[in-house]
């Protein structure tokens, strides 16, 4: 802890985070050193003039962490998905120290309601300093990342809670240290407010998540490589004009979709009158092939267009069945 803290403090890092209690899927895996490590975390943070942060999942965790002088708490992805646990944490923080900052990681599964619900439980309990942390989502199909970014969900969270600080945890998204920097840059490009990056003075010897951790030196290189978007007032007029174009096009799309769904309803009425099945696989396959070919000719991404067409078809079927 001291070695890592020293390296990070030299870079100007102001918050030292460490998992004292680490939830693990399988028993027998390293689950943190527990309560004894609170002292290590707090001592290291104080020595290097940093704030300390750790994960909590129970009332007991909150009581011990705050009693030991931990400055910031975070709620992990597994806990966020459990409303009972979130409520217990919310009530305990509110009773002991409602000004304590609490960071809420997104739930394991891509469910915006669970994430928002956790925020609301904390806020209604009286916890007044909240932030969100995007650490990616578990999805069925494996990909290059440990947890799929699903950027649309944190973007939606920001739309609904625009004043909430939004952080990104690229380490848990990436799962590999060579992918951490690109995720950091993406988060900055999307307007995130900060990053939570896992570091270790000797990553290969780390007892948990070794593959995704950076040395403080590598973290310094990453920080220096980040390109932050800092426009000025001279660009606002042009940006406003282009946003106006987007708004007009979006309005056109909505009107076209409304017209399409009206036709889908009429088709549903006709099929019922003629005793025809709603689903006609040959027609659907033909539609997908034709539209994706058209989209590719216009340099649109195949998977993107297929996703849109599938959503439109699903809604059309729903209307024809209603």
PDB file of C-alpha atoms in Angstrom:
ATOM      1  CA  UNK A   1       0.000   0.000   0.000  1.00  0.00           C
ATOM      2  CA  UNK A   2       2.743   2.468   0.941  1.00  0.00           C
ATOM      3  CA  UNK A   3       4.750   1.768  -2.209  1.00  0.00           C
ATOM      4  CA  UNK A   4       1.740   2.165  -4.510  1.00  0.00           C
ATOM      5  CA  UNK A   5       0.487   5.234  -2.656  1.00  0.00           C
ATOM      6  CA  UNK A   6       3.883   6.908  -2.940  1.00  0.00           C
ATOM      7  CA  UNK A   7       3.972   6.358  -6.704  1.00  0.00           C
ATOM      8  CA  UNK A   8       0.458   7.699  -7.194  1.00  0.00           C
ATOM      9  CA  UNK A   9       0.936  10.712  -4.917  1.00  0.00           C
ATOM     10  CA  UNK A  10       3.957  11.689  -6.993  1.00  0.00           C
ATOM     11  CA  UNK A  11       1.620  11.950  -9.987  1.00  0.00           C
ATOM     12  CA  UNK A  12      -0.754  14.250  -8.099  1.00  0.00           C
ATOM     13  CA  UNK A  13      -3.430  11.621  -7.491  1.00  0.00           C
ATOM     14  CA  UNK A  14      -5.679  12.794  -4.659  1.00  0.00           C
ATOM     15  CA  UNK A  15      -7.704   9.671  -3.834  1.00  0.00           C
ATOM     16  CA  UNK A  16      -6.361   6.241  -2.893  1.00  0.00           C
ATOM     17  CA  UNK A  17      -8.857   3.403  -3.285  1.00  0.00           C
ATOM     18  CA  UNK A  18      -8.479  -0.213  -2.195  1.00  0.00           C
ATOM     19  CA  UNK A  19     -10.793  -3.185  -1.791  1.00  0.00           C
ATOM     20  CA  UNK A  20     -10.674  -4.183   1.860  1.00  0.00           C
ATOM     21  CA  UNK A  21     -13.583  -6.605   1.410  1.00  0.00           C
ATOM     22  CA  UNK A  22     -13.687  -8.075  -2.092  1.00  0.00           C
ATOM     23  CA  UNK A  23     -16.781 -10.006  -3.197  1.00  0.00           C
ATOM     24  CA  UNK A  24     -15.902 -13.060  -5.251  1.00  0.00           C
ATOM     25  CA  UNK A  25     -18.070 -15.405  -7.280  1.00  0.00           C
ATOM     26  CA  UNK A  26     -16.435 -18.591  -6.001  1.00  0.00           C
ATOM     27  CA  UNK A  27     -15.537 -19.321  -2.370  1.00  0.00           C
ATOM     28  CA  UNK A  28     -11.870 -19.840  -1.684  1.00  0.00           C
ATOM     29  CA  UNK A  29     -10.721 -16.968  -3.899  1.00  0.00           C
ATOM     30  CA  UNK A  30      -8.882 -14.037  -2.319  1.00  0.00           C
ATOM     31  CA  UNK A  31     -11.581 -11.875  -0.734  1.00  0.00           C
ATOM     32  CA  UNK A  32      -9.404  -9.120   0.690  1.00  0.00           C
ATOM     33  CA  UNK A  33      -7.694  -8.941   4.072  1.00  0.00           C
ATOM     34  CA  UNK A  34     -10.817  -7.577   5.727  1.00  0.00           C
ATOM     35  CA  UNK A  35     -11.005  -5.185   8.668  1.00  0.00           C
ATOM     36  CA  UNK A  36      -7.271  -5.192   9.415  1.00  0.00           C
ATOM     37  CA  UNK A  37      -6.605  -3.617   6.001  1.00  0.00           C
ATOM     38  CA  UNK A  38      -8.629  -0.514   6.835  1.00  0.00           C
ATOM     39  CA  UNK A  39      -5.726   0.731   8.918  1.00  0.00           C
ATOM     40  CA  UNK A  40      -3.281   0.083   6.059  1.00  0.00           C
ATOM     41  CA  UNK A  41      -5.458   2.042   3.621  1.00  0.00           C
ATOM     42  CA  UNK A  42      -6.079   4.998   5.941  1.00  0.00           C
ATOM     43  CA  UNK A  43      -2.437   5.213   7.068  1.00  0.00           C
ATOM     44  CA  UNK A  44      -1.145   5.189   3.479  1.00  0.00           C
ATOM     45  CA  UNK A  45      -3.637   7.831   2.397  1.00  0.00           C
ATOM     46  CA  UNK A  46      -2.826  10.112   5.322  1.00  0.00           C
ATOM     47  CA  UNK A  47       0.921   9.750   4.889  1.00  0.00           C
ATOM     48  CA  UNK A  48       0.712  10.914   1.279  1.00  0.00           C
ATOM     49  CA  UNK A  49      -2.031  13.519   1.853  1.00  0.00           C
ATOM     50  CA  UNK A  50      -4.698  11.630  -0.089  1.00  0.00           C
ATOM     51  CA  UNK A  51      -8.327  10.771   0.594  1.00  0.00           C
ATOM     52  CA  UNK A  52      -9.127   7.091   1.142  1.00  0.00           C
ATOM     53  CA  UNK A  53     -11.907   5.052  -0.483  1.00  0.00           C
ATOM     54  CA  UNK A  54     -13.124   1.488  -0.091  1.00  0.00           C
ATOM     55  CA  UNK A  55     -16.046  -0.747  -1.103  1.00  0.00           C
ATOM     56  CA  UNK A  56     -18.851  -1.546   1.340  1.00  0.00           C
ATOM     57  CA  UNK A  57     -21.599  -4.137   1.022  1.00  0.00           C
ATOM     58  CA  UNK A  58     -23.137  -4.400   4.493  1.00  0.00           C
ATOM     59  CA  UNK A  59     -24.047  -2.295   7.512  1.00  0.00           C
ATOM     60  CA  UNK A  60     -20.989  -3.668   9.298  1.00  0.00           C
ATOM     61  CA  UNK A  61     -18.681  -2.614   6.470  1.00  0.00           C
ATOM     62  CA  UNK A  62     -20.016   0.946   6.612  1.00  0.00           C
ATOM     63  CA  UNK A  63     -19.660   1.160  10.373  1.00  0.00           C
ATOM     64  CA  UNK A  64     -16.087  -0.185  10.345  1.00  0.00           C
ATOM     65  CA  UNK A  65     -14.951   1.887   7.358  1.00  0.00           C
ATOM     66  CA  UNK A  66     -16.288   5.173   8.710  1.00  0.00           C
ATOM     67  CA  UNK A  67     -15.094   4.319  12.199  1.00  0.00           C
ATOM     68  CA  UNK A  68     -11.573   3.819  10.829  1.00  0.00           C
ATOM     69  CA  UNK A  69     -11.566   7.188   9.085  1.00  0.00           C
ATOM     70  CA  UNK A  70     -12.195   6.150   5.482  1.00  0.00           C
ATOM     71  CA  UNK A  71     -13.225   9.240   3.513  1.00  0.00           C
ATOM     72  CA  UNK A  72     -15.188   7.826   0.554  1.00  0.00           C
ATOM     73  CA  UNK A  73     -17.311   4.696   0.144  1.00  0.00           C
ATOM     74  CA  UNK A  74     -18.325   2.883  -2.990  1.00  0.00           C
ATOM     75  CA  UNK A  75     -21.023   0.325  -3.663  1.00  0.00           C
ATOM     76  CA  UNK A  76     -19.937  -2.489  -5.976  1.00  0.00           C
ATOM     77  CA  UNK A  77     -21.768  -3.863  -8.993  1.00  0.00           C
ATOM     78  CA  UNK A  78     -23.108  -6.950  -7.224  1.00  0.00           C
ATOM     79  CA  UNK A  79     -24.433  -4.894  -4.316  1.00  0.00           C
ATOM     80  CA  UNK A  80     -26.059  -2.268  -6.548  1.00  0.00           C
ATOM     81  CA  UNK A  81     -28.230  -5.055  -7.952  1.00  0.00           C
ATOM     82  CA  UNK A  82     -29.580  -5.833  -4.455  1.00  0.00           C
ATOM     83  CA  UNK A  83     -32.114  -3.190  -3.304  1.00  0.00           C
ATOM     84  CA  UNK A  84     -32.161  -4.571   0.263  1.00  0.00           C
ATOM     85  CA  UNK A  85     -28.384  -4.214   0.584  1.00  0.00           C
ATOM     86  CA  UNK A  86     -28.414  -0.716  -0.931  1.00  0.00           C
ATOM     87  CA  UNK A  87     -31.133   0.396   1.465  1.00  0.00           C
ATOM     88  CA  UNK A  88     -29.190  -0.961   4.446  1.00  0.00           C
ATOM     89  CA  UNK A  89     -26.062   0.887   3.334  1.00  0.00           C
ATOM     90  CA  UNK A  90     -28.039   4.072   2.663  1.00  0.00           C
ATOM     91  CA  UNK A  91     -29.656   4.053   6.100  1.00  0.00           C
ATOM     92  CA  UNK A  92     -26.347   3.337   7.839  1.00  0.00           C
ATOM     93  CA  UNK A  93     -24.394   6.074   6.041  1.00  0.00           C
ATOM     94  CA  UNK A  94     -27.210   8.553   6.664  1.00  0.00           C
ATOM     95  CA  UNK A  95     -27.245   7.705  10.367  1.00  0.00           C
ATOM     96  CA  UNK A  96     -23.471   7.967  10.865  1.00  0.00           C
ATOM     97  CA  UNK A  97     -22.204  10.528   8.353  1.00  0.00           C
ATOM     98  CA  UNK A  98     -24.632  11.665   5.601  1.00  0.00           C
ATOM     99  CA  UNK A  99     -21.960  13.969   4.106  1.00  0.00           C
ATOM    100  CA  UNK A 100     -19.722  11.000   3.256  1.00  0.00           C
ATOM    101  CA  UNK A 101     -19.340  10.747  -0.533  1.00  0.00           C
ATOM    102  CA  UNK A 102     -20.737   7.488  -1.917  1.00  0.00           C
ATOM    103  CA  UNK A 103     -19.898   6.214  -5.402  1.00  0.00           C
ATOM    104  CA  UNK A 104     -22.386   3.768  -6.924  1.00  0.00           C
ATOM    105  CA  UNK A 105     -21.102   1.356  -9.544  1.00  0.00           C
ATOM    106  CA  UNK A 106     -23.486   0.152 -12.219  1.00  0.00           C
ATOM    107  CA  UNK A 107     -25.194  -3.198 -11.568  1.00  0.00           C
ATOM    108  CA  UNK A 108     -23.661  -6.313 -13.117  1.00  0.00           C
ATOM    109  CA  UNK A 109     -26.468  -6.646 -15.655  1.00  0.00           C
ATOM    110  CA  UNK A 110     -27.344  -3.781 -18.039  1.00  0.00           C
ATOM    111  CA  UNK A 111     -30.374  -2.464 -16.133  1.00  0.00           C
ATOM    112  CA  UNK A 112     -30.591   1.326 -15.884  1.00  0.00           C
ATOM    113  CA  UNK A 113     -33.501   1.097 -13.419  1.00  0.00           C
ATOM    114  CA  UNK A 114     -31.385  -0.733 -10.822  1.00  0.00           C
ATOM    115  CA  UNK A 115     -28.665   1.908 -11.118  1.00  0.00           C
ATOM    116  CA  UNK A 116     -31.135   4.773 -10.794  1.00  0.00           C
ATOM    117  CA  UNK A 117     -32.943   2.995  -7.983  1.00  0.00           C
ATOM    118  CA  UNK A 118     -29.761   2.698  -5.956  1.00  0.00           C
ATOM    119  CA  UNK A 119     -29.143   6.436  -6.352  1.00  0.00           C
ATOM    120  CA  UNK A 120     -32.658   7.239  -5.248  1.00  0.00           C
ATOM    121  CA  UNK A 121     -32.455   5.000  -2.171  1.00  0.00           C
ATOM    122  CA  UNK A 122     -29.290   6.763  -1.031  1.00  0.00           C
ATOM    123  CA  UNK A 123     -30.643  10.221  -1.781  1.00  0.00           C
ATOM    124  CA  UNK A 124     -33.971   9.632  -0.045  1.00  0.00           C
ATOM    125  CA  UNK A 125     -32.174   8.251   3.009  1.00  0.00           C
ATOM    126  CA  UNK A 126     -30.327  11.563   3.290  1.00  0.00           C
ATOM    127  CA  UNK A 127     -26.957  10.732   1.689  1.00  0.00           C
ATOM    128  CA  UNK A 128     -26.270  13.957  -0.160  1.00  0.00           C
ATOM    129  CA  UNK A 129     -22.910  13.475  -1.945  1.00  0.00           C
ATOM    130  CA  UNK A 130     -23.287  10.889  -4.688  1.00  0.00           C
ATOM    131  CA  UNK A 131     -21.415   9.884  -7.825  1.00  0.00           C
ATOM    132  CA  UNK A 132     -21.793   7.064 -10.342  1.00  0.00           C
ATOM    133  CA  UNK A 133     -19.078   4.739 -11.625  1.00  0.00           C
ATOM    134  CA  UNK A 134     -19.388   2.926 -14.946  1.00  0.00           C
ATOM    135  CA  UNK A 135     -17.497  -0.405 -14.822  1.00  0.00           C
ATOM    136  CA  UNK A 136     -19.160  -2.214 -17.707  1.00  0.00           C
ATOM    137  CA  UNK A 137     -21.749  -4.984 -17.802  1.00  0.00           C
ATOM    138  CA  UNK A 138     -21.779  -8.758 -17.923  1.00  0.00           C
ATOM    139  CA  UNK A 139     -23.305  -9.924 -21.200  1.00  0.00           C
ATOM    140  CA  UNK A 140     -23.960 -13.355 -22.635  1.00  0.00           C
ATOM    141  CA  UNK A 141     -21.773 -13.039 -25.713  1.00  0.00           C
ATOM    142  CA  UNK A 142     -18.029 -12.920 -24.942  1.00  0.00           C
ATOM    143  CA  UNK A 143     -16.017 -10.088 -26.442  1.00  0.00           C
ATOM    144  CA  UNK A 144     -12.643  -8.415 -26.235  1.00  0.00           C
ATOM    145  CA  UNK A 145     -13.496  -6.739 -22.916  1.00  0.00           C
ATOM    146  CA  UNK A 146     -13.976  -8.315 -19.512  1.00  0.00           C
ATOM    147  CA  UNK A 147     -17.208  -6.336 -19.140  1.00  0.00           C
ATOM    148  CA  UNK A 148     -19.020  -4.807 -22.094  1.00  0.00           C
ATOM    149  CA  UNK A 149     -18.963  -0.972 -21.999  1.00  0.00           C
ATOM    150  CA  UNK A 150     -22.584  -0.531 -23.200  1.00  0.00           C
ATOM    151  CA  UNK A 151     -21.917   3.223 -23.315  1.00  0.00           C
ATOM    152  CA  UNK A 152     -25.581   4.016 -23.990  1.00  0.00           C
ATOM    153  CA  UNK A 153     -26.460   3.180 -20.367  1.00  0.00           C
ATOM    154  CA  UNK A 154     -24.144   5.676 -18.617  1.00  0.00           C
ATOM    155  CA  UNK A 155     -25.145   8.202 -21.282  1.00  0.00           C
ATOM    156  CA  UNK A 156     -28.789   7.617 -20.353  1.00  0.00           C
ATOM    157  CA  UNK A 157     -27.926   7.909 -16.658  1.00  0.00           C
ATOM    158  CA  UNK A 158     -26.351  11.289 -17.365  1.00  0.00           C
ATOM    159  CA  UNK A 159     -29.427  12.382 -19.300  1.00  0.00           C
ATOM    160  CA  UNK A 160     -31.676  11.558 -16.352  1.00  0.00           C
ATOM    161  CA  UNK A 161     -29.280  12.831 -13.666  1.00  0.00           C
ATOM    162  CA  UNK A 162     -27.269  15.588 -15.393  1.00  0.00           C
ATOM    163  CA  UNK A 163     -25.810  17.021 -12.163  1.00  0.00           C
ATOM    164  CA  UNK A 164     -24.473  13.646 -10.942  1.00  0.00           C
ATOM    165  CA  UNK A 165     -20.674  13.244 -11.263  1.00  0.00           C
ATOM    166  CA  UNK A 166     -20.018  10.347 -13.650  1.00  0.00           C
ATOM    167  CA  UNK A 167     -16.795   8.345 -13.351  1.00  0.00           C
ATOM    168  CA  UNK A 168     -15.448   5.490 -15.442  1.00  0.00           C
ATOM    169  CA  UNK A 169     -13.669   2.369 -14.156  1.00  0.00           C
ATOM    170  CA  UNK A 170     -11.738   1.323 -17.293  1.00  0.00           C
ATOM    171  CA  UNK A 171      -9.864  -1.428 -15.448  1.00  0.00           C
ATOM    172  CA  UNK A 172     -12.972  -3.555 -14.899  1.00  0.00           C
ATOM    173  CA  UNK A 173     -14.240  -2.863 -18.401  1.00  0.00           C
ATOM    174  CA  UNK A 174     -10.938  -3.796 -20.022  1.00  0.00           C
ATOM    175  CA  UNK A 175      -9.795  -6.757 -17.926  1.00  0.00           C
ATOM    176  CA  UNK A 176      -6.363  -6.301 -19.555  1.00  0.00           C
ATOM    177  CA  UNK A 177      -3.884  -3.541 -18.870  1.00  0.00           C
ATOM    178  CA  UNK A 178      -3.219  -2.938 -22.582  1.00  0.00           C
ATOM    179  CA  UNK A 179      -6.879  -2.014 -23.101  1.00  0.00           C
ATOM    180  CA  UNK A 180      -7.168   0.396 -20.170  1.00  0.00           C
ATOM    181  CA  UNK A 181      -5.826   3.484 -21.978  1.00  0.00           C
ATOM    182  CA  UNK A 182      -8.228   3.297 -24.961  1.00  0.00           C
ATOM    183  CA  UNK A 183     -11.190   2.936 -22.594  1.00  0.00           C
ATOM    184  CA  UNK A 184      -9.962   5.957 -20.603  1.00  0.00           C
ATOM    185  CA  UNK A 185      -9.820   8.028 -23.783  1.00  0.00           C
ATOM    186  CA  UNK A 186     -13.297   6.937 -24.827  1.00  0.00           C
ATOM    187  CA  UNK A 187     -14.659   7.943 -21.429  1.00  0.00           C
ATOM    188  CA  UNK A 188     -13.034  11.368 -21.694  1.00  0.00           C
ATOM    189  CA  UNK A 189     -14.373  11.793 -25.238  1.00  0.00           C
ATOM    190  CA  UNK A 190     -17.870  11.024 -23.920  1.00  0.00           C
ATOM    191  CA  UNK A 191     -17.591  13.707 -21.247  1.00  0.00           C
ATOM    192  CA  UNK A 192     -17.051  11.595 -18.133  1.00  0.00           C
ATOM    193  CA  UNK A 193     -15.926  13.561 -15.081  1.00  0.00           C
ATOM    194  CA  UNK A 194     -13.125  11.274 -13.936  1.00  0.00           C
ATOM    195  CA  UNK A 195     -11.497   7.858 -13.881  1.00  0.00           C
ATOM    196  CA  UNK A 196     -10.951   5.106 -11.333  1.00  0.00           C
ATOM    197  CA  UNK A 197      -7.920   3.112 -12.497  1.00  0.00           C
ATOM    198  CA  UNK A 198      -6.468   0.093 -10.704  1.00  0.00           C
ATOM    199  CA  UNK A 199      -2.760   0.414  -9.930  1.00  0.00           C
ATOM    200  CA  UNK A 200      -0.229  -1.755  -8.095  1.00  0.00           C
ATOM    201  CA  UNK A 201       3.485  -1.307  -7.481  1.00  0.00           C
ATOM    202  CA  UNK A 202       4.005  -4.877  -8.785  1.00  0.00           C
ATOM    203  CA  UNK A 203       0.899  -5.854 -10.782  1.00  0.00           C
ATOM    204  CA  UNK A 204       1.961  -9.396 -11.592  1.00  0.00           C
ATOM    205  CA  UNK A 205       2.139 -10.157  -7.868  1.00  0.00           C
ATOM    206  CA  UNK A 206      -1.287  -8.667  -7.092  1.00  0.00           C
ATOM    207  CA  UNK A 207      -3.642 -11.059  -5.321  1.00  0.00           C
ATOM    208  CA  UNK A 208      -6.670  -9.870  -7.297  1.00  0.00           C
ATOM    209  CA  UNK A 209      -7.271  -8.792 -10.909  1.00  0.00           C
ATOM    210  CA  UNK A 210      -3.549  -8.735 -11.683  1.00  0.00           C
ATOM    211  CA  UNK A 211      -4.042  -8.690 -15.459  1.00  0.00           C
ATOM    212  CA  UNK A 212      -5.812  -5.328 -15.474  1.00  0.00           C
ATOM    213  CA  UNK A 213      -3.594  -3.334 -13.108  1.00  0.00           C
ATOM    214  CA  UNK A 214      -1.011  -0.695 -14.051  1.00  0.00           C
ATOM    215  CA  UNK A 215       2.138   0.348 -12.268  1.00  0.00           C
ATOM    216  CA  UNK A 216       2.081   3.962 -11.036  1.00  0.00           C
ATOM    217  CA  UNK A 217       4.672   4.751 -13.717  1.00  0.00           C
ATOM    218  CA  UNK A 218       2.465   3.307 -16.465  1.00  0.00           C
ATOM    219  CA  UNK A 219      -0.474   5.210 -15.021  1.00  0.00           C
ATOM    220  CA  UNK A 220       1.557   8.405 -15.316  1.00  0.00           C
ATOM    221  CA  UNK A 221       2.183   7.664 -18.998  1.00  0.00           C
ATOM    222  CA  UNK A 222      -1.546   7.068 -19.468  1.00  0.00           C
ATOM    223  CA  UNK A 223      -2.452  10.379 -17.823  1.00  0.00           C
ATOM    224  CA  UNK A 224      -0.038  12.277 -20.038  1.00  0.00           C
ATOM    225  CA  UNK A 225      -1.477  10.599 -23.136  1.00  0.00           C
ATOM    226  CA  UNK A 226      -5.099  11.575 -22.512  1.00  0.00           C
ATOM    227  CA  UNK A 227      -6.555  14.169 -24.851  1.00  0.00           C
ATOM    228  CA  UNK A 228      -9.168  16.254 -23.063  1.00  0.00           C
ATOM    229  CA  UNK A 229     -11.856  17.998 -25.067  1.00  0.00           C
ATOM    230  CA  UNK A 230     -11.830  21.665 -24.053  1.00  0.00           C
ATOM    231  CA  UNK A 231     -13.653  23.748 -26.645  1.00  0.00           C
ATOM    232  CA  UNK A 232     -14.259  27.480 -26.325  1.00  0.00           C
ATOM    233  CA  UNK A 233     -17.088  29.829 -27.124  1.00  0.00           C
ATOM    234  CA  UNK A 234     -15.931  30.256 -30.726  1.00  0.00           C
ATOM    235  CA  UNK A 235     -17.191  26.760 -31.536  1.00  0.00           C
ATOM    236  CA  UNK A 236     -20.581  27.037 -29.847  1.00  0.00           C
ATOM    237  CA  UNK A 237     -22.356  28.646 -32.802  1.00  0.00           C
ATOM    238  CA  UNK A 238     -21.253  25.961 -35.268  1.00  0.00           C
ATOM    239  CA  UNK A 239     -22.061  23.219 -32.769  1.00  0.00           C
ATOM    240  CA  UNK A 240     -25.494  24.699 -32.153  1.00  0.00           C
ATOM    241  CA  UNK A 241     -26.175  24.761 -35.891  1.00  0.00           C
ATOM    242  CA  UNK A 242     -25.183  21.108 -36.322  1.00  0.00           C
ATOM    243  CA  UNK A 243     -27.250  20.108 -33.301  1.00  0.00           C
ATOM    244  CA  UNK A 244     -30.181  21.883 -34.932  1.00  0.00           C
ATOM    245  CA  UNK A 245     -29.694  19.699 -37.997  1.00  0.00           C
ATOM    246  CA  UNK A 246     -29.646  16.598 -35.771  1.00  0.00           C
ATOM    247  CA  UNK A 247     -32.859  17.704 -34.064  1.00  0.00           C
ATOM    248  CA  UNK A 248     -34.590  18.206 -37.403  1.00  0.00           C
ATOM    249  CA  UNK A 249     -33.462  14.810 -38.701  1.00  0.00           C
ATOM    250  CA  UNK A 250     -34.521  13.083 -35.466  1.00  0.00           C
ATOM    251  CA  UNK A 251     -37.953  14.653 -35.771  1.00  0.00           C
ATOM    252  CA  UNK A 252     -38.170  13.352 -39.336  1.00  0.00           C
ATOM    253  CA  UNK A 253     -37.202   9.854 -38.182  1.00  0.00           C
ATOM    254  CA  UNK A 254     -39.893   9.875 -35.467  1.00  0.00           C
ATOM    255  CA  UNK A 255     -42.549  10.949 -37.963  1.00  0.00           C
ATOM    256  CA  UNK A 256     -41.471   8.255 -40.418  1.00  0.00           C
ATOM    257  CA  UNK A 257     -41.555   5.600 -37.691  1.00  0.00           C
ATOM    258  CA  UNK A 258     -45.063   6.702 -36.728  1.00  0.00           C
ATOM    259  CA  UNK A 259     -46.169   6.314 -40.351  1.00  0.00           C
ATOM    260  CA  UNK A 260     -44.515   2.904 -40.589  1.00  0.00           C
ATOM    261  CA  UNK A 261     -46.234   1.650 -37.436  1.00  0.00           C
ATOM    262  CA  UNK A 262     -49.575   2.907 -38.761  1.00  0.00           C
ATOM    263  CA  UNK A 263     -49.041   0.741 -41.833  1.00  0.00           C
ATOM    264  CA  UNK A 264     -48.060  -2.179 -39.577  1.00  0.00           C
ATOM    265  CA  UNK A 265     -51.394  -1.843 -37.733  1.00  0.00           C
ATOM    266  CA  UNK A 266     -53.304  -1.907 -41.037  1.00  0.00           C
ATOM    267  CA  UNK A 267     -51.359  -4.989 -42.110  1.00  0.00           C
ATOM    268  CA  UNK A 268     -52.268  -6.630 -38.794  1.00  0.00           C
ATOM    269  CA  UNK A 269     -55.959  -5.891 -39.392  1.00  0.00           C
ATOM    270  CA  UNK A 270     -55.740  -7.347 -42.889  1.00  0.00           C
ATOM    271  CA  UNK A 271     -53.977 -10.514 -41.710  1.00  0.00           C
ATOM    272  CA  UNK A 272     -56.616 -11.103 -39.042  1.00  0.00           C
ATOM    273  CA  UNK A 273     -59.405 -10.645 -41.563  1.00  0.00           C
ATOM    274  CA  UNK A 274     -57.779 -13.081 -43.990  1.00  0.00           C
ATOM    275  CA  UNK A 275     -56.709 -15.604 -41.330  1.00  0.00           C
ATOM    276  CA  UNK A 276     -53.012 -15.105 -42.118  1.00  0.00           C
ATOM    277  CA  UNK A 277     -50.176 -15.649 -39.597  1.00  0.00           C
ATOM    278  CA  UNK A 278     -48.530 -12.540 -38.206  1.00  0.00           C
ATOM    279  CA  UNK A 279     -44.966 -13.809 -38.612  1.00  0.00           C
ATOM    280  CA  UNK A 280     -43.839 -14.459 -42.178  1.00  0.00           C
ATOM    281  CA  UNK A 281     -40.197 -15.475 -41.975  1.00  0.00           C
ATOM    282  CA  UNK A 282     -39.449 -15.320 -45.696  1.00  0.00           C
ATOM    283  CA  UNK A 283     -40.653 -11.722 -45.930  1.00  0.00           C
ATOM    284  CA  UNK A 284     -38.655 -10.731 -42.825  1.00  0.00           C
ATOM    285  CA  UNK A 285     -35.432 -12.308 -44.141  1.00  0.00           C
ATOM    286  CA  UNK A 286     -35.911 -10.557 -47.469  1.00  0.00           C
ATOM    287  CA  UNK A 287     -36.457  -7.218 -45.727  1.00  0.00           C
ATOM    288  CA  UNK A 288     -33.326  -7.600 -43.583  1.00  0.00           C
ATOM    289  CA  UNK A 289     -31.154  -8.555 -46.571  1.00  0.00           C
ATOM    290  CA  UNK A 290     -32.396  -5.702 -48.737  1.00  0.00           C
ATOM    291  CA  UNK A 291     -32.143  -3.014 -46.082  1.00  0.00           C
ATOM    292  CA  UNK A 292     -28.689  -4.046 -44.832  1.00  0.00           C
ATOM    293  CA  UNK A 293     -27.393  -4.080 -48.404  1.00  0.00           C
ATOM    294  CA  UNK A 294     -28.802  -0.586 -48.890  1.00  0.00           C
ATOM    295  CA  UNK A 295     -27.231   0.546 -45.605  1.00  0.00           C
ATOM    296  CA  UNK A 296     -23.810  -0.899 -46.476  1.00  0.00           C
ATOM    297  CA  UNK A 297     -23.889   0.987 -49.779  1.00  0.00           C
ATOM    298  CA  UNK A 298     -24.335   4.154 -47.696  1.00  0.00           C
ATOM    299  CA  UNK A 299     -21.383   3.249 -45.423  1.00  0.00           C
ATOM    300  CA  UNK A 300     -23.598   2.420 -42.432  1.00  0.00           C
ATOM    301  CA  UNK A 301     -22.520  -0.301 -40.030  1.00  0.00           C
ATOM    302  CA  UNK A 302     -24.178  -3.659 -40.710  1.00  0.00           C
ATOM    303  CA  UNK A 303     -24.680  -4.613 -37.039  1.00  0.00           C
ATOM    304  CA  UNK A 304     -26.049  -1.148 -36.226  1.00  0.00           C
ATOM    305  CA  UNK A 305     -28.661  -1.332 -38.997  1.00  0.00           C
ATOM    306  CA  UNK A 306     -29.621  -4.904 -38.136  1.00  0.00           C
ATOM    307  CA  UNK A 307     -30.223  -3.839 -34.533  1.00  0.00           C
ATOM    308  CA  UNK A 308     -32.513  -1.013 -35.668  1.00  0.00           C
ATOM    309  CA  UNK A 309     -34.418  -3.237 -38.094  1.00  0.00           C
ATOM    310  CA  UNK A 310     -34.886  -5.951 -35.478  1.00  0.00           C
ATOM    311  CA  UNK A 311     -36.279  -3.401 -33.004  1.00  0.00           C
ATOM    312  CA  UNK A 312     -38.659  -1.989 -35.634  1.00  0.00           C
ATOM    313  CA  UNK A 313     -39.809  -5.476 -36.625  1.00  0.00           C
ATOM    314  CA  UNK A 314     -40.388  -6.462 -32.992  1.00  0.00           C
ATOM    315  CA  UNK A 315     -42.584  -3.392 -32.442  1.00  0.00           C
ATOM    316  CA  UNK A 316     -44.456  -4.051 -35.712  1.00  0.00           C
ATOM    317  CA  UNK A 317     -45.213  -7.614 -34.604  1.00  0.00           C
ATOM    318  CA  UNK A 318     -46.409  -6.349 -31.215  1.00  0.00           C
ATOM    319  CA  UNK A 319     -48.806  -3.932 -32.896  1.00  0.00           C
ATOM    320  CA  UNK A 320     -50.124  -6.629 -35.238  1.00  0.00           C
ATOM    321  CA  UNK A 321     -50.804  -8.917 -32.272  1.00  0.00           C
ATOM    322  CA  UNK A 322     -52.596  -6.248 -30.217  1.00  0.00           C
TER     323      UNK A 322
END
